[in-house]
Short mmCIF file of C-alpha atoms and ligand atoms in Angstrom, two decimals:
data_model
loop_
_atom_site.label_atom_id
_atom_site.label_comp_id
_atom_site.label_asym_id
_atom_site.label_seq_id
_atom_site.Cartn_x
_atom_site.Cartn_y
_atom_site.Cartn_z
CA LEU G 1 -0.09 -24.80 -36.35
CA ALA G 2 0.52 -26.99 -39.36
CA SER G 3 -0.75 -30.11 -37.66
CA ARG G 4 -3.83 -28.32 -36.35
CA MET G 5 -4.61 -27.23 -39.93
CA LYS G 6 -3.82 -30.72 -41.22
CA LYS G 7 -1.14 -29.27 -43.50
CA THR G 8 2.58 -29.84 -43.67
CA GLY G 9 5.12 -27.59 -42.06
CA ALA G 10 6.60 -26.83 -45.44
CA GLU G 11 3.26 -25.50 -46.67
CA VAL G 12 3.00 -23.15 -43.72
CA VAL G 13 6.56 -21.92 -44.23
CA LYS G 14 5.80 -21.33 -47.89
CA THR G 15 2.70 -19.27 -47.08
CA LEU G 16 4.70 -17.29 -44.56
CA MET G 17 7.35 -16.56 -47.19
CA LYS G 18 4.67 -15.48 -49.64
CA ASN G 19 3.69 -12.93 -47.01
CA GLY G 20 7.24 -11.74 -46.61
CA ILE G 21 7.99 -13.58 -43.37
CA MET G 22 11.18 -15.59 -43.55
CA ALA G 23 10.54 -18.09 -40.81
CA SER G 24 11.76 -21.62 -40.41
CA MET G 25 9.83 -24.46 -38.78
CA SER G 26 11.51 -23.91 -35.45
CA ASP G 27 10.59 -20.23 -35.24
CA VAL G 28 7.76 -18.90 -33.13
CA ILE G 29 5.12 -16.74 -34.80
CA ASP G 30 2.64 -14.55 -32.98
CA PHE G 31 -1.14 -14.92 -32.96
CA ASP G 32 -1.85 -12.21 -35.55
CA THR G 33 0.61 -13.69 -38.03
CA ALA G 34 -0.79 -17.17 -37.48
CA ALA G 35 -4.31 -15.83 -38.03
CA ILE G 36 -3.43 -14.29 -41.40
CA ILE G 37 -1.63 -17.41 -42.59
CA ALA G 38 -4.41 -19.71 -41.44
CA GLU G 39 -7.09 -17.65 -43.19
CA GLU G 40 -5.09 -17.80 -46.34
CA MET G 41 -4.86 -21.55 -46.01
CA GLY G 42 -8.61 -21.86 -45.55
CA CYS G 43 -8.80 -22.23 -41.78
CA LYS G 44 -10.55 -20.25 -39.10
CA VAL G 45 -8.62 -19.27 -35.98
CA GLU G 46 -9.96 -18.45 -32.58
CA LYS G 47 -8.05 -17.24 -29.57
CA GLU G 48 -8.22 -19.76 -26.76
CA VAL G 49 -9.57 -18.14 -23.63
CA ILE G 50 -8.15 -19.60 -20.48
CA VAL G 51 -10.29 -18.91 -17.44
CA THR G 52 -8.32 -19.15 -14.21
CA ILE G 53 -9.81 -20.46 -10.97
CA GLU G 54 -9.42 -16.96 -9.61
CA GLU G 55 -11.61 -15.55 -12.38
CA LYS G 56 -14.21 -18.26 -11.90
CA LEU G 57 -14.28 -17.85 -8.16
CA ILE G 58 -13.97 -14.15 -7.52
CA ASP G 59 -16.58 -11.70 -8.70
CA THR G 60 -14.72 -8.69 -10.09
CA ALA G 61 -17.65 -7.07 -11.90
CA GLU G 62 -17.69 -3.27 -11.85
CA ASP G 63 -20.35 -1.74 -9.64
CA LYS G 64 -23.13 0.21 -11.29
CA ALA G 65 -23.44 3.79 -10.11
CA GLU G 66 -26.98 3.22 -8.84
CA ASP G 67 -25.83 0.42 -6.50
CA LEU G 68 -23.33 2.63 -4.70
CA ILE G 69 -23.89 4.18 -1.30
CA ASP G 70 -21.65 6.38 0.86
CA ARG G 71 -19.18 4.55 3.00
CA ALA G 72 -17.21 5.62 6.06
CA PRO G 73 -13.66 6.90 5.53
CA VAL G 74 -10.86 4.69 6.80
CA VAL G 75 -8.36 6.75 8.77
CA VAL G 76 -4.80 6.05 9.86
CA VAL G 77 -3.02 8.05 12.59
CA MET G 78 0.66 8.64 11.96
CA GLY G 79 3.47 10.71 13.46
CA HIS G 80 6.61 10.67 15.55
CA VAL G 81 6.90 8.47 18.63
CA ASP G 82 5.47 10.08 21.80
CA HIS G 83 3.63 12.78 19.88
CA GLY G 84 0.31 11.34 21.05
CA LYS G 85 -0.99 8.89 18.42
CA THR G 86 -2.11 6.28 20.95
CA SER G 87 -3.57 8.93 23.25
CA LEU G 88 -5.60 10.38 20.38
CA LEU G 89 -6.90 6.97 19.29
CA ASP G 90 -7.79 6.13 22.91
CA TYR G 91 -9.53 9.45 23.42
CA ILE G 92 -11.61 9.11 20.28
CA ARG G 93 -12.53 5.55 21.10
CA SER G 94 -13.65 6.26 24.64
CA ALA G 95 -15.46 9.49 23.76
CA HIS G 96 -17.27 8.33 20.67
CA VAL G 97 -17.90 4.63 20.67
CA VAL G 98 -21.53 4.23 21.58
CA ASP G 99 -21.59 2.11 24.71
CA ARG G 100 -24.26 -0.52 24.42
CA GLU G 101 -25.10 -3.52 26.52
CA ALA G 102 -21.64 -5.02 25.98
CA GLY G 103 -20.57 -2.93 28.95
CA GLY G 104 -18.56 -0.39 27.03
CA ILE G 105 -15.28 -2.23 27.25
CA THR G 106 -13.70 -1.93 23.86
CA GLN G 107 -11.05 -4.39 22.89
CA HIS G 108 -8.16 -3.95 20.56
CA ILE G 109 -8.96 -5.70 17.31
CA GLY G 110 -6.88 -3.43 15.05
CA ALA G 111 -9.65 -1.09 13.96
CA TYR G 112 -12.80 0.49 15.33
CA GLN G 113 -15.65 2.61 14.10
CA VAL G 114 -17.06 5.72 15.73
CA GLU G 115 -19.93 7.99 14.90
CA VAL G 116 -19.53 11.73 14.74
CA LYS G 117 -22.78 13.64 14.31
CA GLY G 118 -24.38 10.56 12.80
CA LYS G 119 -21.52 9.98 10.38
CA PRO G 120 -19.31 6.92 10.81
CA ILE G 121 -15.51 7.02 10.70
CA THR G 122 -13.31 3.92 10.77
CA PHE G 123 -9.96 4.17 12.54
CA LEU G 124 -7.08 1.76 12.23
CA ASP G 125 -5.96 1.61 15.82
CA THR G 126 -2.47 0.33 15.32
CA PRO G 127 -0.78 3.71 15.30
CA GLY G 128 2.27 4.48 13.27
CA HIS G 129 3.26 3.97 9.74
CA GLU G 130 4.83 0.55 10.29
CA ALA G 131 1.49 -1.22 10.12
CA PHE G 132 0.30 1.04 7.36
CA THR G 133 3.40 0.47 5.25
CA ALA G 134 3.51 -3.24 5.90
CA MET G 135 0.00 -3.41 4.53
CA ARG G 136 0.79 -1.28 1.55
CA ALA G 137 3.82 -3.45 0.86
CA ARG G 138 1.40 -6.33 0.49
CA GLY G 139 -0.70 -4.38 -1.95
CA ALA G 140 -3.54 -3.36 0.35
CA MET G 141 -4.78 0.17 -0.23
CA ILE G 142 -7.16 0.59 2.62
CA THR G 143 -6.80 4.08 4.04
CA ASP G 144 -8.58 7.16 2.76
CA VAL G 145 -7.24 9.85 5.08
CA ALA G 146 -4.11 10.20 7.23
CA ILE G 147 -4.06 12.18 10.47
CA LEU G 148 -0.53 13.39 11.08
CA VAL G 149 0.04 14.02 14.78
CA VAL G 150 2.72 16.58 15.62
CA ALA G 151 3.40 17.51 19.24
CA ALA G 152 3.19 21.27 19.66
CA ASP G 153 6.09 21.26 22.11
CA ASP G 154 8.39 19.22 19.92
CA GLY G 155 7.79 19.95 16.24
CA ILE G 156 8.66 18.00 13.14
CA MET G 157 10.82 14.98 13.86
CA PRO G 158 12.26 12.18 11.66
CA GLN G 159 9.19 9.95 11.88
CA THR G 160 6.95 12.93 11.12
CA ILE G 161 8.77 13.30 7.82
CA GLU G 162 8.62 9.58 7.17
CA SER G 163 4.87 9.66 7.78
CA ILE G 164 4.41 12.59 5.40
CA ASN G 165 6.29 10.76 2.67
CA HIS G 166 4.43 7.52 3.26
CA ALA G 167 1.07 9.29 3.00
CA LYS G 168 2.21 11.13 -0.11
CA ALA G 169 3.42 7.91 -1.72
CA ALA G 170 0.01 6.38 -1.01
CA GLU G 171 -1.68 9.51 -2.41
CA ILE G 172 -3.97 10.05 0.54
CA PRO G 173 -4.85 13.45 1.98
CA ILE G 174 -3.09 14.49 5.18
CA ILE G 175 -4.86 16.31 8.01
CA VAL G 176 -2.43 17.68 10.57
CA ALA G 177 -3.30 17.48 14.26
CA ILE G 178 -1.05 19.71 16.32
CA ASN G 179 -1.25 17.90 19.64
CA LYS G 180 -0.44 18.76 23.27
CA MET G 181 -1.92 22.22 22.92
CA ASP G 182 -2.64 22.13 26.66
CA LYS G 183 1.08 22.46 27.37
CA PRO G 184 2.28 25.99 28.09
CA GLU G 185 5.25 25.67 25.76
CA ALA G 186 3.03 24.69 22.80
CA ASN G 187 4.00 26.66 19.72
CA PRO G 188 1.66 25.88 16.82
CA GLU G 189 2.92 28.73 14.61
CA ARG G 190 6.41 27.26 14.63
CA ILE G 191 5.00 23.93 13.49
CA LYS G 192 3.00 25.53 10.69
CA GLN G 193 6.23 27.17 9.58
CA GLN G 194 8.07 23.83 9.63
CA LEU G 195 5.27 22.10 7.75
CA THR G 196 5.56 24.49 4.81
CA GLU G 197 8.92 22.87 4.06
CA TYR G 198 7.02 19.67 3.26
CA GLU G 199 4.39 21.28 1.05
CA LEU G 200 1.86 21.26 3.86
CA VAL G 201 0.70 24.87 3.98
CA ALA G 202 -1.97 25.82 6.49
CA GLU G 203 -5.20 27.32 5.19
CA ASP G 204 -4.65 30.51 7.20
CA TRP G 205 -1.24 30.74 5.53
CA GLY G 206 -2.76 30.60 2.07
CA GLY G 207 -2.43 26.87 1.57
CA GLU G 208 -4.82 23.96 1.49
CA THR G 209 -3.73 21.78 4.39
CA ILE G 210 -6.19 21.40 7.22
CA ILE G 211 -4.38 21.88 10.49
CA CYS G 212 -6.21 21.29 13.76
CA PRO G 213 -4.82 22.24 17.15
CA ILE G 214 -5.84 19.56 19.66
CA SER G 215 -5.10 18.06 23.01
CA ALA G 216 -5.45 14.31 23.21
CA LYS G 217 -5.26 14.71 26.97
CA THR G 218 -8.14 17.16 27.55
CA GLY G 219 -9.97 16.37 24.31
CA GLU G 220 -9.95 20.01 23.27
CA GLY G 221 -10.20 20.35 19.47
CA VAL G 222 -10.74 16.63 18.84
CA ASP G 223 -14.36 17.05 17.74
CA ASN G 224 -13.28 19.70 15.27
CA LEU G 225 -10.57 17.34 13.98
CA LEU G 226 -13.16 14.62 13.47
CA GLU G 227 -15.44 17.00 11.62
CA MET G 228 -12.54 17.86 9.34
CA VAL G 229 -12.01 14.16 8.69
CA THR G 230 -15.67 13.81 7.73
CA LEU G 231 -15.46 16.88 5.48
CA THR G 232 -12.32 15.65 3.75
CA ALA G 233 -13.92 12.26 3.26
CA GLU G 234 -17.07 13.80 1.80
CA MET G 235 -14.98 15.59 -0.78
CA ARG G 236 -13.52 12.28 -1.84
CA GLU G 237 -17.02 10.85 -2.37
CA LEU G 238 -16.19 7.44 -0.98
CA LYS G 239 -18.71 4.88 -2.21
CA ALA G 240 -19.27 1.15 -2.07
CA ASN G 241 -21.88 -1.40 -3.04
CA PRO G 242 -23.32 -3.25 -0.04
CA ASN G 243 -25.24 -5.70 -2.23
CA ARG G 244 -22.50 -8.02 -3.35
CA SER G 245 -20.17 -10.56 -1.81
CA ALA G 246 -17.61 -9.00 0.47
CA HIS G 247 -14.11 -8.02 -0.45
CA GLY G 248 -11.54 -6.31 1.76
CA ALA G 249 -8.29 -6.60 3.64
CA VAL G 250 -6.92 -8.43 6.65
CA ILE G 251 -5.96 -5.85 9.29
CA GLU G 252 -4.59 -8.20 11.93
CA ALA G 253 -4.47 -11.93 12.46
CA ARG G 254 -3.25 -14.24 15.18
CA LEU G 255 -3.68 -17.70 16.57
CA ASP G 256 -5.81 -17.77 19.71
CA LYS G 257 -5.32 -20.75 22.01
CA GLY G 258 -9.01 -21.39 22.51
CA ARG G 259 -10.59 -19.98 19.37
CA GLY G 260 -8.08 -20.90 16.69
CA PRO G 261 -7.15 -18.40 13.97
CA VAL G 262 -8.63 -14.97 14.70
CA ALA G 263 -8.55 -12.26 12.04
CA THR G 264 -9.71 -8.67 11.86
CA LEU G 265 -11.12 -7.92 8.46
CA LEU G 266 -11.99 -4.57 7.00
CA VAL G 267 -14.78 -4.87 4.48
CA GLN G 268 -13.99 -2.56 1.57
CA ASN G 269 -16.87 -3.48 -0.69
CA GLY G 270 -19.93 -5.68 -0.38
CA THR G 271 -21.34 -7.18 2.81
CA LEU G 272 -19.75 -9.95 4.84
CA ASN G 273 -22.19 -12.35 6.45
CA GLN G 274 -21.89 -14.89 9.18
CA GLY G 275 -21.51 -18.26 7.44
CA ASP G 276 -19.74 -16.87 4.37
CA VAL G 277 -16.85 -18.84 2.91
CA ILE G 278 -13.81 -16.61 2.54
CA ILE G 279 -10.39 -16.82 1.06
CA ALA G 280 -7.75 -14.48 2.50
CA GLY G 281 -4.42 -14.80 0.76
CA THR G 282 -3.66 -18.48 1.10
CA ALA G 283 -6.07 -19.13 3.98
CA VAL G 284 -9.60 -20.42 3.54
CA GLY G 285 -12.45 -20.72 6.02
CA ARG G 286 -16.01 -20.05 6.94
CA VAL G 287 -17.00 -17.06 9.08
CA ARG G 288 -18.24 -18.82 12.21
CA ALA G 289 -18.72 -15.64 14.24
CA MET G 290 -18.09 -11.91 13.84
CA GLN G 291 -17.60 -9.24 16.48
CA ASN G 292 -16.89 -5.54 16.40
CA ALA G 293 -14.47 -3.68 18.70
CA GLN G 294 -17.21 -3.33 21.33
CA GLY G 295 -17.54 -7.09 21.51
CA GLU G 296 -20.97 -7.07 19.91
CA THR G 297 -21.87 -10.02 17.73
CA LEU G 298 -22.70 -9.05 14.15
CA GLU G 299 -24.43 -11.08 11.50
CA HIS G 300 -23.60 -8.70 8.68
CA ALA G 301 -20.78 -6.21 8.13
CA GLY G 302 -21.03 -3.70 5.31
CA PRO G 303 -18.43 -1.46 3.62
CA SER G 304 -15.78 0.15 5.89
CA VAL G 305 -16.87 -1.97 8.86
CA PRO G 306 -14.02 -3.72 10.69
CA VAL G 307 -14.85 -7.07 12.29
CA GLU G 308 -13.00 -9.77 14.12
CA ILE G 309 -13.85 -13.18 12.80
CA ILE G 310 -13.18 -16.78 13.76
CA GLY G 311 -13.42 -19.81 11.54
CA MET G 312 -10.37 -19.65 9.29
CA ALA G 313 -8.40 -22.86 8.91
CA GLU G 314 -5.08 -20.99 8.94
CA VAL G 315 -3.90 -17.60 10.12
CA PRO G 316 -3.91 -15.18 7.18
CA GLN G 317 -1.38 -12.35 6.95
CA ALA G 318 -2.07 -8.71 7.71
CA GLY G 319 -2.38 -6.91 4.41
CA ASP G 320 -3.76 -9.91 2.54
CA ASP G 321 -6.92 -9.27 0.63
CA PHE G 322 -9.96 -11.40 1.33
CA HIS G 323 -12.98 -12.34 -0.75
CA ALA G 324 -16.23 -14.01 0.20
CA VAL G 325 -16.84 -16.76 -2.36
CA ALA G 326 -19.52 -19.25 -3.25
CA ASP G 327 -17.46 -22.41 -3.69
CA GLU G 328 -15.36 -23.65 -0.80
CA ARG G 329 -13.69 -26.45 -2.73
CA MET G 330 -12.57 -24.08 -5.48
CA ALA G 331 -11.38 -21.61 -2.84
CA ARG G 332 -9.09 -24.31 -1.40
CA GLU G 333 -7.78 -25.00 -4.86
CA LEU G 334 -7.04 -21.31 -5.39
CA ALA G 335 -5.29 -21.13 -1.99
CA GLU G 336 -3.05 -24.04 -3.00
CA GLN G 337 -2.28 -22.34 -6.28
CA ARG G 338 -1.39 -19.10 -4.49
CA LYS G 339 0.93 -20.98 -2.14
CA HIS G 340 2.68 -22.43 -5.13
CA ASP G 341 2.91 -19.03 -6.84
CA GLN G 342 4.32 -17.45 -3.69
CA LYS G 343 7.05 -20.06 -3.57
CA MET G 344 7.93 -19.33 -7.17
CA ALA G 345 7.86 -15.56 -6.65
CA SER G 346 10.06 -15.60 -3.59
CA SER G 347 12.78 -17.35 -5.54
CA SER G 348 12.91 -14.50 -8.05
CA ALA G 349 12.81 -10.83 -7.17
CA LEU G 350 10.25 -9.63 -9.66
CA GLY G 351 9.44 -5.98 -10.10
CA LYS G 352 12.29 -4.72 -7.98
CA VAL G 353 14.56 -1.97 -9.17
CA THR G 354 18.29 -2.36 -8.85
CA LEU G 355 20.98 -0.24 -10.41
CA GLU G 356 22.41 -3.38 -12.02
CA ASP G 357 19.40 -4.07 -14.18
CA LEU G 358 18.03 -0.52 -14.37
CA PHE G 359 19.13 -0.11 -17.94
CA SER G 360 17.42 -3.25 -19.22
CA GLN G 361 14.27 -2.27 -17.32
CA ILE G 362 14.41 1.16 -18.98
CA GLN G 363 14.84 -0.49 -22.37
CA GLN G 364 11.81 -2.67 -21.79
CA GLY G 365 9.80 0.37 -20.79
CA GLU G 366 9.31 -1.00 -17.28
CA VAL G 367 10.88 1.98 -15.56
CA LYS G 368 10.00 5.60 -16.24
CA ASN G 369 10.96 7.02 -12.88
CA LEU G 370 13.93 6.04 -10.83
CA ASN G 371 12.70 6.51 -7.27
CA VAL G 372 15.46 7.19 -4.78
CA ILE G 373 15.55 7.46 -1.00
CA VAL G 374 18.42 9.55 0.32
CA LYS G 375 19.80 9.20 3.84
CA ALA G 376 22.78 11.24 5.00
CA ASP G 377 24.65 12.14 8.16
CA VAL G 378 23.86 15.84 7.93
CA GLN G 379 20.98 17.83 6.46
CA GLY G 380 23.30 19.80 4.16
CA SER G 381 24.57 16.77 2.29
CA ALA G 382 21.12 15.18 2.15
CA GLU G 383 19.81 18.30 0.39
CA ALA G 384 22.83 18.53 -1.88
CA VAL G 385 22.49 14.92 -2.98
CA LYS G 386 18.78 15.37 -3.61
CA ALA G 387 19.39 18.43 -5.79
CA SER G 388 22.17 16.77 -7.80
CA LEU G 389 20.22 13.55 -8.29
CA GLU G 390 17.14 15.29 -9.58
CA LYS G 391 19.26 17.04 -12.18
CA ILE G 392 20.49 13.88 -13.85
CA SER G 393 17.16 12.84 -15.34
CA ASN G 394 17.30 12.08 -19.07
CA GLU G 395 14.68 11.49 -21.77
CA GLU G 396 13.92 7.93 -20.71
CA VAL G 397 14.04 8.21 -16.96
CA ARG G 398 13.38 10.83 -14.39
CA VAL G 399 15.12 10.57 -11.04
CA ARG G 400 12.71 11.28 -8.20
CA VAL G 401 13.83 11.60 -4.63
CA ILE G 402 10.81 10.39 -2.69
CA HIS G 403 12.29 10.67 0.77
CA CYS G 404 15.33 12.56 1.97
CA ALA G 405 16.37 12.59 5.61
CA VAL G 406 19.16 12.54 8.14
CA GLY G 407 20.08 9.38 10.02
CA ALA G 408 20.88 5.71 9.60
CA ILE G 409 18.93 3.71 7.04
CA ASN G 410 16.11 2.05 8.98
CA GLU G 411 13.43 -0.52 8.34
CA SER G 412 10.88 2.13 7.47
CA ASP G 413 13.13 3.39 4.66
CA VAL G 414 13.40 -0.15 3.32
CA MET G 415 9.63 -0.62 3.45
CA LEU G 416 9.06 2.64 1.61
CA ALA G 417 11.64 1.59 -0.97
CA SER G 418 10.02 -1.79 -1.34
CA THR G 419 6.51 -0.41 -1.85
CA SER G 420 7.65 2.39 -4.15
CA GLY G 421 10.18 0.42 -6.18
CA ALA G 422 12.97 2.71 -4.99
CA ILE G 423 16.67 2.32 -4.36
CA ILE G 424 18.30 3.70 -1.23
CA VAL G 425 21.49 5.75 -1.22
CA GLY G 426 23.34 6.51 1.99
CA PHE G 427 26.02 9.13 2.60
CA ASN G 428 28.30 8.49 5.54
CA VAL G 429 25.51 6.47 7.12
CA ARG G 430 24.89 2.75 7.38
CA PRO G 431 21.78 0.62 7.49
CA ASP G 432 20.82 -0.60 10.95
CA SER G 433 20.54 -4.35 11.48
CA ASN G 434 16.76 -4.55 10.89
CA ALA G 435 17.12 -2.55 7.70
CA LYS G 436 19.78 -4.97 6.49
CA ILE G 437 17.55 -7.96 7.11
CA SER G 438 14.52 -6.38 5.43
CA ALA G 439 16.52 -5.16 2.46
CA ALA G 440 17.92 -8.63 1.86
CA ARG G 441 14.48 -10.19 2.18
CA ASP G 442 12.72 -7.64 -0.02
CA HIS G 443 15.58 -7.33 -2.51
CA VAL G 444 15.96 -3.59 -1.99
CA ASP G 445 19.09 -2.10 -3.54
CA MET G 446 21.03 -0.06 -0.95
CA ARG G 447 24.20 1.80 -1.84
CA MET G 448 26.57 3.58 0.49
CA TYR G 449 28.81 6.45 -0.56
CA ARG G 450 31.26 8.85 0.99
CA VAL G 451 31.45 11.26 -1.94
CA ILE G 452 28.45 12.76 -3.75
CA TYR G 453 30.26 12.60 -7.06
CA ASP G 454 30.58 8.79 -6.82
CA CYS G 455 26.86 8.41 -6.36
CA ILE G 456 25.92 10.67 -9.26
CA ASP G 457 28.48 8.91 -11.42
CA GLU G 458 27.17 5.47 -10.60
CA ILE G 459 23.52 6.35 -11.17
CA GLU G 460 24.30 8.08 -14.44
CA ALA G 461 26.24 5.04 -15.57
CA ALA G 462 23.38 2.75 -14.58
CA MET G 463 20.91 4.84 -16.57
CA LYS G 464 23.08 4.45 -19.65
CA GLY G 465 23.64 0.75 -19.11
CA MET G 466 27.30 1.30 -18.43
CA LEU G 467 27.51 0.25 -14.84
CA SER G 468 30.42 -2.04 -14.21
CA PRO G 469 29.26 -5.14 -12.40
CA LYS G 470 29.71 -5.32 -8.66
CA PHE G 471 31.57 -8.35 -7.30
P1 GDP Z 1 2.57 7.84 20.65
O1 GDP Z 1 3.92 7.24 20.86
O2 GDP Z 1 2.56 8.81 19.52
O3 GDP Z 1 1.47 6.85 20.57
O4 GDP Z 1 2.30 8.78 21.93
P2 GDP Z 1 1.42 8.50 23.22
O5 GDP Z 1 0.00 8.62 22.91
O6 GDP Z 1 1.89 7.27 23.88
O7 GDP Z 1 1.79 9.77 24.10
C1 GDP Z 1 3.13 10.00 24.57
C2 GDP Z 1 3.09 10.80 25.87
O8 GDP Z 1 2.52 12.09 25.63
C3 GDP Z 1 2.22 10.15 26.94
O9 GDP Z 1 2.86 10.32 28.17
C4 GDP Z 1 0.92 10.94 26.88
O10 GDP Z 1 0.28 10.98 28.11
C5 GDP Z 1 1.41 12.32 26.48
N1 GDP Z 1 0.39 13.06 25.73
C6 GDP Z 1 -0.27 12.64 24.61
N2 GDP Z 1 -1.12 13.60 24.19
C7 GDP Z 1 -0.99 14.64 25.04
C8 GDP Z 1 -1.60 15.93 25.13
O11 GDP Z 1 -2.45 16.34 24.33
N3 GDP Z 1 -1.18 16.73 26.17
C9 GDP Z 1 -0.26 16.34 27.06
N4 GDP Z 1 0.07 17.20 28.02
N5 GDP Z 1 0.33 15.14 27.01
C10 GDP Z 1 -0.03 14.29 26.02
#
């Protein structure tokens, strides 16, 4: 500062002292202090504004209300294995995709759009919450509504509960589809009863959850379900601006032998055009051709439209965001920078919560809630642990159990922990091998206990910064 003002260090220190700041020449002073001192010494200070390539390249201007139009909702289908997710997606696709000259053969590109009474709906057609969570883990918030499929002859199962908690964590509305109603043993009332335990109370039971009985096999009730999706979406007033460069997320991507990198993109805002230069994560390219799920070639894709594109130089990752940009050279530069940043980030586990450094994170105001996932061998202890944990909140932190279930710790638990900044506690259960690998990779803190008291004790200690280090 002294040299910039063409003064000596001693003069600056003296002025600081006059203002009651006892600093030596090796101390660091903040901008506001420097500004006051400089003024006093007859200089004018200006904050240096550093514009990053990202800011130069990517248009992040807010949309004006008058530019916005309605966009289709983006729907994910979740639920327990074998409850009929794939059957439902297949039924909707075959019943509602308008067959045009392409011959009506729809291909799997990861998402498709249908029209119901003139209103479009976009479905992610990779069923299950794995894809959904993997995307959320990478920061992509792409879904507007979740359809939770529950088989009427089976009821709520572990992955049903996982799906509910994933949708809740993502703060998207859940519409329940009670499937397999064509089966004689179907018992929808029992399922409505079970759902109340997860704060999903049917409308005819005095709640607000839309519950649609359907059969993915006969198609009975599916139209009603789709109308409910449209209604729910309308209440959310989903809007986008088609008149700007496209921005969205990568749904799927792979390397095709003949065509090179192939990626399915979901446009979330703006319009993607054939010929556009795009950057998706660390991959750059030009959209050489675009197709929808019916194999039709498109020149433009507006908001909520999923398209498969070719022309990327590398395969992007599912969940990456993409932007159409004006300057290809700068886009390459940004991609290089992101690659570098990723390398740096993977060597440190930023933003992750662990009991070890919980206290310092609390002190720095980084943590207000301690999110916990509880897995136990029996329902009774899972519930008991949940209740005890939620009682130990103090003024600085609140303990929130975001998922509580019976069974071994699996990969889905780790993904939920990773996206929600949660720790996992297990009682008389162990992580399976995939969970172990993911937890190590994503730096998720997992702790196993045999006694509830030990767990409470350890978390309380961590909240007070009194946890003894683990060796
Ligand atoms: P996913 O694992 O949730 O994707 O479930 P699938 O869609 O693969 O369905 C699992 C099994 O249930 C398959 O054998 C389907 O044929 C059957 N299934 C799905 N929906 C229905 C339905 O509405 N009624 C009957 N009876 N069977 C169904």
